[in-house]
C-alpha positions as protocol buffer text, in pm:
chain_id: "A"
residue {
  index: 1
  type: MET
  ca { x: 1397 y: -1577 z: -69 }
}
residue {
  index: 2
  type: ARG
  ca { x: 1510 y: -1857 z: 139 }
}
residue {
  index: 3
  type: LYS
  ca { x: 1896 y: -1886 z: 109 }
}
residue {
  index: 4
  type: GLN
  ca { x: 2044 y: -2231 z: 87 }
}
residue {
  index: 5
  type: GLY
  ca { x: 2081 y: -2418 z: 470 }
}
residue {
  index: 6
  type: GLU
  ca { x: 1837 y: -2161 z: 576 }
}
residue {
  index: 7
  type: LYS
  ca { x: 1570 y: -2317 z: 789 }
}
residue {
  index: 8
  type: MET
  ca { x: 1225 y: -2247 z: 722 }
}
residue {
  index: 9
  type: GLU
  ca { x: 1148 y: -2062 z: 1053 }
}
residue {
  index: 10
  type: GLU
  ca { x: 1437 y: -1786 z: 974 }
}
residue {
  index: 11
  type: VAL
  ca { x: 1254 y: -1694 z: 683 }
}
residue {
  index: 12
  type: ARG
  ca { x: 976 y: -1424 z: 772 }
}
residue {
  index: 13
  type: PRO
  ca { x: 693 y: -1245 z: 596 }
}
residue {
  index: 14
  type: ARG
  ca { x: 784 y: -904 z: 476 }
}
residue {
  index: 15
  type: ILE
  ca { x: 560 y: -632 z: 660 }
}
residue {
  index: 16
  type: ARG
  ca { x: 410 y: -340 z: 435 }
}
residue {
  index: 17
  type: VAL
  ca { x: 244 y: -31 z: 566 }
}
residue {
  index: 18
  type: ALA
  ca { x: 9 y: 143 z: 320 }
}
residue {
  index: 19
  type: GLY
  ca { x: -231 y: 442 z: 365 }
}
residue {
  index: 20
  type: ILE
  ca { x: -556 y: 489 z: 223 }
}
residue {
  index: 21
  type: LEU
  ca { x: -635 y: 892 z: 187 }
}
residue {
  index: 22
  type: VAL
  ca { x: -944 y: 978 z: 42 }
}
residue {
  index: 23
  type: GLU
  ca { x: -1063 y: 1342 z: -43 }
}
residue {
  index: 24
  type: ASN
  ca { x: -1328 y: 1459 z: -267 }
}
residue {
  index: 25
  type: ASN
  ca { x: -1441 y: 1084 z: -354 }
}
residue {
  index: 26
  type: LYS
  ca { x: -1108 y: 1066 z: -484 }
}
residue {
  index: 27
  type: ILE
  ca { x: -824 y: 801 z: -345 }
}
residue {
  index: 28
  type: LEU
  ca { x: -474 y: 869 z: -392 }
}
residue {
  index: 29
  type: LEU
  ca { x: -245 y: 584 z: -550 }
}
residue {
  index: 30
  type: ILE
  ca { x: 70 y: 578 z: -697 }
}
residue {
  index: 31
  type: GLN
  ca { x: 197 y: 359 z: -992 }
}
residue {
  index: 32
  type: HIS
  ca { x: 532 y: 140 z: -957 }
}
residue {
  index: 33
  type: HIS
  ca { x: 693 y: 11 z: -1285 }
}
residue {
  index: 34
  type: LYS
  ca { x: 914 y: -331 z: -1234 }
}
residue {
  index: 35
  type: ASN
  ca { x: 939 y: -607 z: -1439 }
}
residue {
  index: 36
  type: ASN
  ca { x: 809 y: -451 z: -1784 }
}
residue {
  index: 37
  type: LYS
  ca { x: 459 y: -407 z: -1573 }
}
residue {
  index: 38
  type: LYS
  ca { x: 312 y: -145 z: -1453 }
}
residue {
  index: 39
  type: TYR
  ca { x: 77 y: -126 z: -1154 }
}
residue {
  index: 40
  type: TRP
  ca { x: -94 y: 81 z: -886 }
}
residue {
  index: 41
  type: LEU
  ca { x: -38 y: 54 z: -530 }
}
residue {
  index: 42
  type: ILE
  ca { x: -137 y: 223 z: -237 }
}
residue {
  index: 43
  type: PRO
  ca { x: 128 y: 464 z: -87 }
}
residue {
  index: 44
  type: GLY
  ca { x: 372 y: 295 z: 185 }
}
residue {
  index: 45
  type: GLY
  ca { x: 633 y: 22 z: 202 }
}
residue {
  index: 46
  type: GLY
  ca { x: 804 y: -171 z: 440 }
}
residue {
  index: 47
  type: ASN
  ca { x: 852 y: -145 z: 794 }
}
residue {
  index: 48
  type: ASP
  ca { x: 1185 y: -139 z: 941 }
}
residue {
  index: 49
  type: TRP
  ca { x: 1319 y: -310 z: 1247 }
}
residue {
  index: 50
  type: GLY
  ca { x: 1223 y: -105 z: 1537 }
}
residue {
  index: 51
  type: GLU
  ca { x: 995 y: 119 z: 1387 }
}
residue {
  index: 52
  type: THR
  ca { x: 602 y: 96 z: 1494 }
}
residue {
  index: 53
  type: THR
  ca { x: 393 y: 88 z: 1183 }
}
residue {
  index: 54
  type: LYS
  ca { x: 246 y: 425 z: 1225 }
}
residue {
  index: 55
  type: GLN
  ca { x: 640 y: 540 z: 1209 }
}
residue {
  index: 56
  type: ALA
  ca { x: 644 y: 358 z: 918 }
}
residue {
  index: 57
  type: LEU
  ca { x: 354 y: 491 z: 716 }
}
residue {
  index: 58
  type: ILE
  ca { x: 428 y: 822 z: 814 }
}
residue {
  index: 59
  type: ARG
  ca { x: 839 y: 808 z: 681 }
}
residue {
  index: 60
  type: GLU
  ca { x: 722 y: 604 z: 352 }
}
residue {
  index: 61
  type: TYR
  ca { x: 433 y: 861 z: 300 }
}
residue {
  index: 62
  type: LYS
  ca { x: 663 y: 1142 z: 286 }
}
residue {
  index: 63
  type: GLU
  ca { x: 929 y: 954 z: 69 }
}
residue {
  index: 64
  type: GLU
  ca { x: 646 y: 845 z: -181 }
}
residue {
  index: 65
  type: THR
  ca { x: 438 y: 1173 z: -188 }
}
residue {
  index: 66
  type: ASN
  ca { x: 593 y: 1456 z: 15 }
}
residue {
  index: 67
  type: LEU
  ca { x: 279 y: 1466 z: 251 }
}
residue {
  index: 68
  type: ASP
  ca { x: 275 y: 1511 z: 595 }
}
residue {
  index: 69
  type: ILE
  ca { x: 15 y: 1295 z: 723 }
}
residue {
  index: 70
  type: GLU
  ca { x: -177 y: 1128 z: 1052 }
}
residue {
  index: 71
  type: VAL
  ca { x: -277 y: 780 z: 1099 }
}
residue {
  index: 72
  type: ASP
  ca { x: -626 y: 782 z: 1205 }
}
residue {
  index: 73
  type: GLU
  ca { x: -734 y: 361 z: 1225 }
}
residue {
  index: 74
  type: PHE
  ca { x: -615 y: 63 z: 1119 }
}
residue {
  index: 75
  type: LEU
  ca { x: -893 y: -79 z: 858 }
}
residue {
  index: 76
  type: PHE
  ca { x: -789 y: -428 z: 740 }
}
residue {
  index: 77
  type: PHE
  ca { x: -486 y: -662 z: 606 }
}
residue {
  index: 78
  type: SER
  ca { x: -404 y: -853 z: 344 }
}
residue {
  index: 79
  type: GLU
  ca { x: -129 y: -1116 z: 260 }
}
residue {
  index: 80
  type: THR
  ca { x: 31 y: -1177 z: -79 }
}
residue {
  index: 81
  type: ILE
  ca { x: 179 y: -1500 z: -114 }
}
residue {
  index: 82
  type: SER
  ca { x: 335 y: -1630 z: -425 }
}
residue {
  index: 83
  type: PRO
  ca { x: 269 y: -1960 z: -572 }
}
residue {
  index: 84
  type: ASN
  ca { x: 635 y: -2073 z: -552 }
}
residue {
  index: 85
  type: LYS
  ca { x: 640 y: -1951 z: -156 }
}
residue {
  index: 86
  type: GLU
  ca { x: 941 y: -1687 z: -259 }
}
residue {
  index: 87
  type: ARG
  ca { x: 732 y: -1399 z: -149 }
}
residue {
  index: 88
  type: HIS
  ca { x: 532 y: -1372 z: 156 }
}
residue {
  index: 89
  type: VAL
  ca { x: 397 y: -1010 z: 243 }
}
residue {
  index: 90
  type: LEU
  ca { x: 168 y: -879 z: 485 }
}
residue {
  index: 91
  type: ASN
  ca { x: -58 y: -590 z: 386 }
}
residue {
  index: 92
  type: LEU
  ca { x: -134 y: -323 z: 683 }
}
residue {
  index: 93
  type: PHE
  ca { x: -367 y: -91 z: 547 }
}
residue {
  index: 94
  type: PHE
  ca { x: -490 y: 206 z: 772 }
}
residue {
  index: 95
  type: LYS
  ca { x: -720 y: 524 z: 701 }
}
residue {
  index: 96
  type: VAL
  ca { x: -498 y: 842 z: 683 }
}
residue {
  index: 97
  type: HIS
  ca { x: -543 y: 1203 z: 651 }
}
residue {
  index: 98
  type: ARG
  ca { x: -305 y: 1525 z: 542 }
}
residue {
  index: 99
  type: ASN
  ca { x: -188 y: 1720 z: 810 }
}
residue {
  index: 100
  type: ASN
  ca { x: -269 y: 2039 z: 627 }
}
residue {
  index: 101
  type: LYS
  ca { x: -552 y: 2010 z: 385 }
}
residue {
  index: 102
  type: ASN
  ca { x: -397 y: 2310 z: 225 }
}
residue {
  index: 103
  type: ASP
  ca { x: -95 y: 2146 z: 140 }
}
residue {
  index: 104
  type: ASP
  ca { x: -102 y: 2129 z: -252 }
}
residue {
  index: 105
  type: ASN
  ca { x: 313 y: 1992 z: -233 }
}
residue {
  index: 106
  type: ILE
  ca { x: 218 y: 1653 z: -369 }
}
residue {
  index: 107
  type: GLN
  ca { x: 499 y: 1548 z: -533 }
}
residue {
  index: 108
  type: LEU
  ca { x: 646 y: 1177 z: -654 }
}
residue {
  index: 109
  type: GLY
  ca { x: 926 y: 1058 z: -449 }
}
residue {
  index: 110
  type: ASN
  ca { x: 1235 y: 973 z: -634 }
}
residue {
  index: 111
  type: GLU
  ca { x: 1244 y: 577 z: -647 }
}
residue {
  index: 112
  type: ALA
  ca { x: 1346 y: 430 z: -997 }
}
residue {
  index: 113
  type: VAL
  ca { x: 1039 y: 215 z: -970 }
}
residue {
  index: 114
  type: LEU
  ca { x: 791 y: 530 z: -897 }
}
residue {
  index: 115
  type: THR
  ca { x: 599 y: 645 z: -1227 }
}
residue {
  index: 116
  type: ASP
  ca { x: 304 y: 846 z: -1107 }
}
residue {
  index: 117
  type: LEU
  ca { x: 118 y: 981 z: -841 }
}
residue {
  index: 118
  type: LYS
  ca { x: -236 y: 1082 z: -851 }
}
residue {
  index: 119
  type: PHE
  ca { x: -605 y: 1072 z: -740 }
}
residue {
  index: 120
  type: VAL
  ca { x: -814 y: 861 z: -875 }
}
residue {
  index: 121
  type: THR
  ca { x: -1168 y: 829 z: -904 }
}
residue {
  index: 122
  type: LYS
  ca { x: -1439 y: 539 z: -850 }
}
residue {
  index: 123
  type: ASP
  ca { x: -1459 y: 467 z: -1185 }
}
residue {
  index: 124
  type: GLU
  ca { x: -1075 y: 490 z: -1274 }
}
residue {
  index: 125
  type: LEU
  ca { x: -1003 y: 263 z: -991 }
}
residue {
  index: 126
  type: LYS
  ca { x: -1245 y: 8 z: -1150 }
}
residue {
  index: 127
  type: SER
  ca { x: -1054 y: -15 z: -1477 }
}
residue {
  index: 128
  type: ILE
  ca { x: -689 y: -19 z: -1349 }
}
residue {
  index: 129
  type: THR
  ca { x: -445 y: -273 z: -1222 }
}
residue {
  index: 130
  type: ILE
  ca { x: -368 y: -269 z: -830 }
}
residue {
  index: 131
  type: TYR
  ca { x: -179 y: -484 z: -611 }
}
residue {
  index: 132
  type: PRO
  ca { x: -293 y: -643 z: -412 }
}
residue {
  index: 133
  type: ASN
  ca { x: -639 y: -631 z: -584 }
}
residue {
  index: 134
  type: ILE
  ca { x: -848 y: -447 z: -286 }
}
residue {
  index: 135
  type: LYS
  ca { x: -1059 y: -254 z: -553 }
}
residue {
  index: 136
  type: GLU
  ca { x: -1378 y: -375 z: -399 }
}
residue {
  index: 137
  type: ASN
  ca { x: -1259 y: -287 z: -33 }
}
residue {
  index: 138
  type: LEU
  ca { x: -1127 y: 90 z: -157 }
}
residue {
  index: 139
  type: LEU
  ca { x: -1459 y: 127 z: -350 }
}
residue {
  index: 140
  type: LYS
  ca { x: -1629 y: 65 z: -12 }
}
residue {
  index: 141
  type: ILE
  ca { x: -1404 y: 285 z: 171 }
}
residue {
  index: 142
  type: VAL
  ca { x: -1479 y: 557 z: -68 }
}
residue {
  index: 143
  type: ASN
  ca { x: -1835 y: 522 z: -40 }
}
residue {
  index: 144
  type: GLY
  ca { x: -1800 y: 547 z: 340 }
}
residue {
  index: 145
  type: GLU
  ca { x: -1903 y: 178 z: 401 }
}
residue {
  index: 146
  type: LYS
  ca { x: -1747 y: -80 z: 625 }
}
residue {
  index: 147
  type: VAL
  ca { x: -1514 y: -335 z: 521 }
}
residue {
  index: 148
  type: GLY
  ca { x: -1380 y: -669 z: 701 }
}
residue {
  index: 149
  type: ASN
  ca { x: -1068 y: -678 z: 900 }
}
residue {
  index: 150
  type: TYR
  ca { x: -917 y: -974 z: 699 }
}
residue {
  index: 151
  type: LEU
  ca { x: -923 y: -1043 z: 311 }
}
residue {
  index: 152
  type: GLY
  ca { x: -702 y: -1329 z: 328 }
}
residue {
  index: 153
  type: SER
  ca { x: -427 y: -1434 z: 46 }
}
residue {
  index: 154
  type: LEU
  ca { x: -428 y: -1219 z: -244 }
}
residue {
  index: 155
  type: TRP
  ca { x: -166 y: -1274 z: -537 }
}
residue {
  index: 156
  type: ASN
  ca { x: -172 y: -1068 z: -893 }
}
residue {
  index: 157
  type: ASP
  ca { x: -25 y: -1234 z: -1132 }
}
């Protein structure tokens, strides 16, 4: 949010990195509970100053899921811009895999907003609320199909 007296060019979008982990035709999602709403996200988080997107994704994945991952490739990005222009997030989505597929140590991180972590099927994905709404791309990825690089601005109310 812009502070009083701050020029528009001093305000920068937040960068959020997210790792798409697909195993056995299921995708790993994490549930958040904020402002009396529950919704699902691709695990990930904010990019800190001086940290590469790859470093940020590995760190955030460990914090949220307790998994050690490797980043395979950049897949696509979207933006979320609130109607009042107070929030602007660049969402960068990467394909990831576990370092050790036999690692059963998936564990929900301890941030208060995190409420669930699980692999969901394609059918489950169709019926849940996910932010930003990238369901079509996720279904394509689970099916092994290509997706476009830029999804535009996606804002969920």
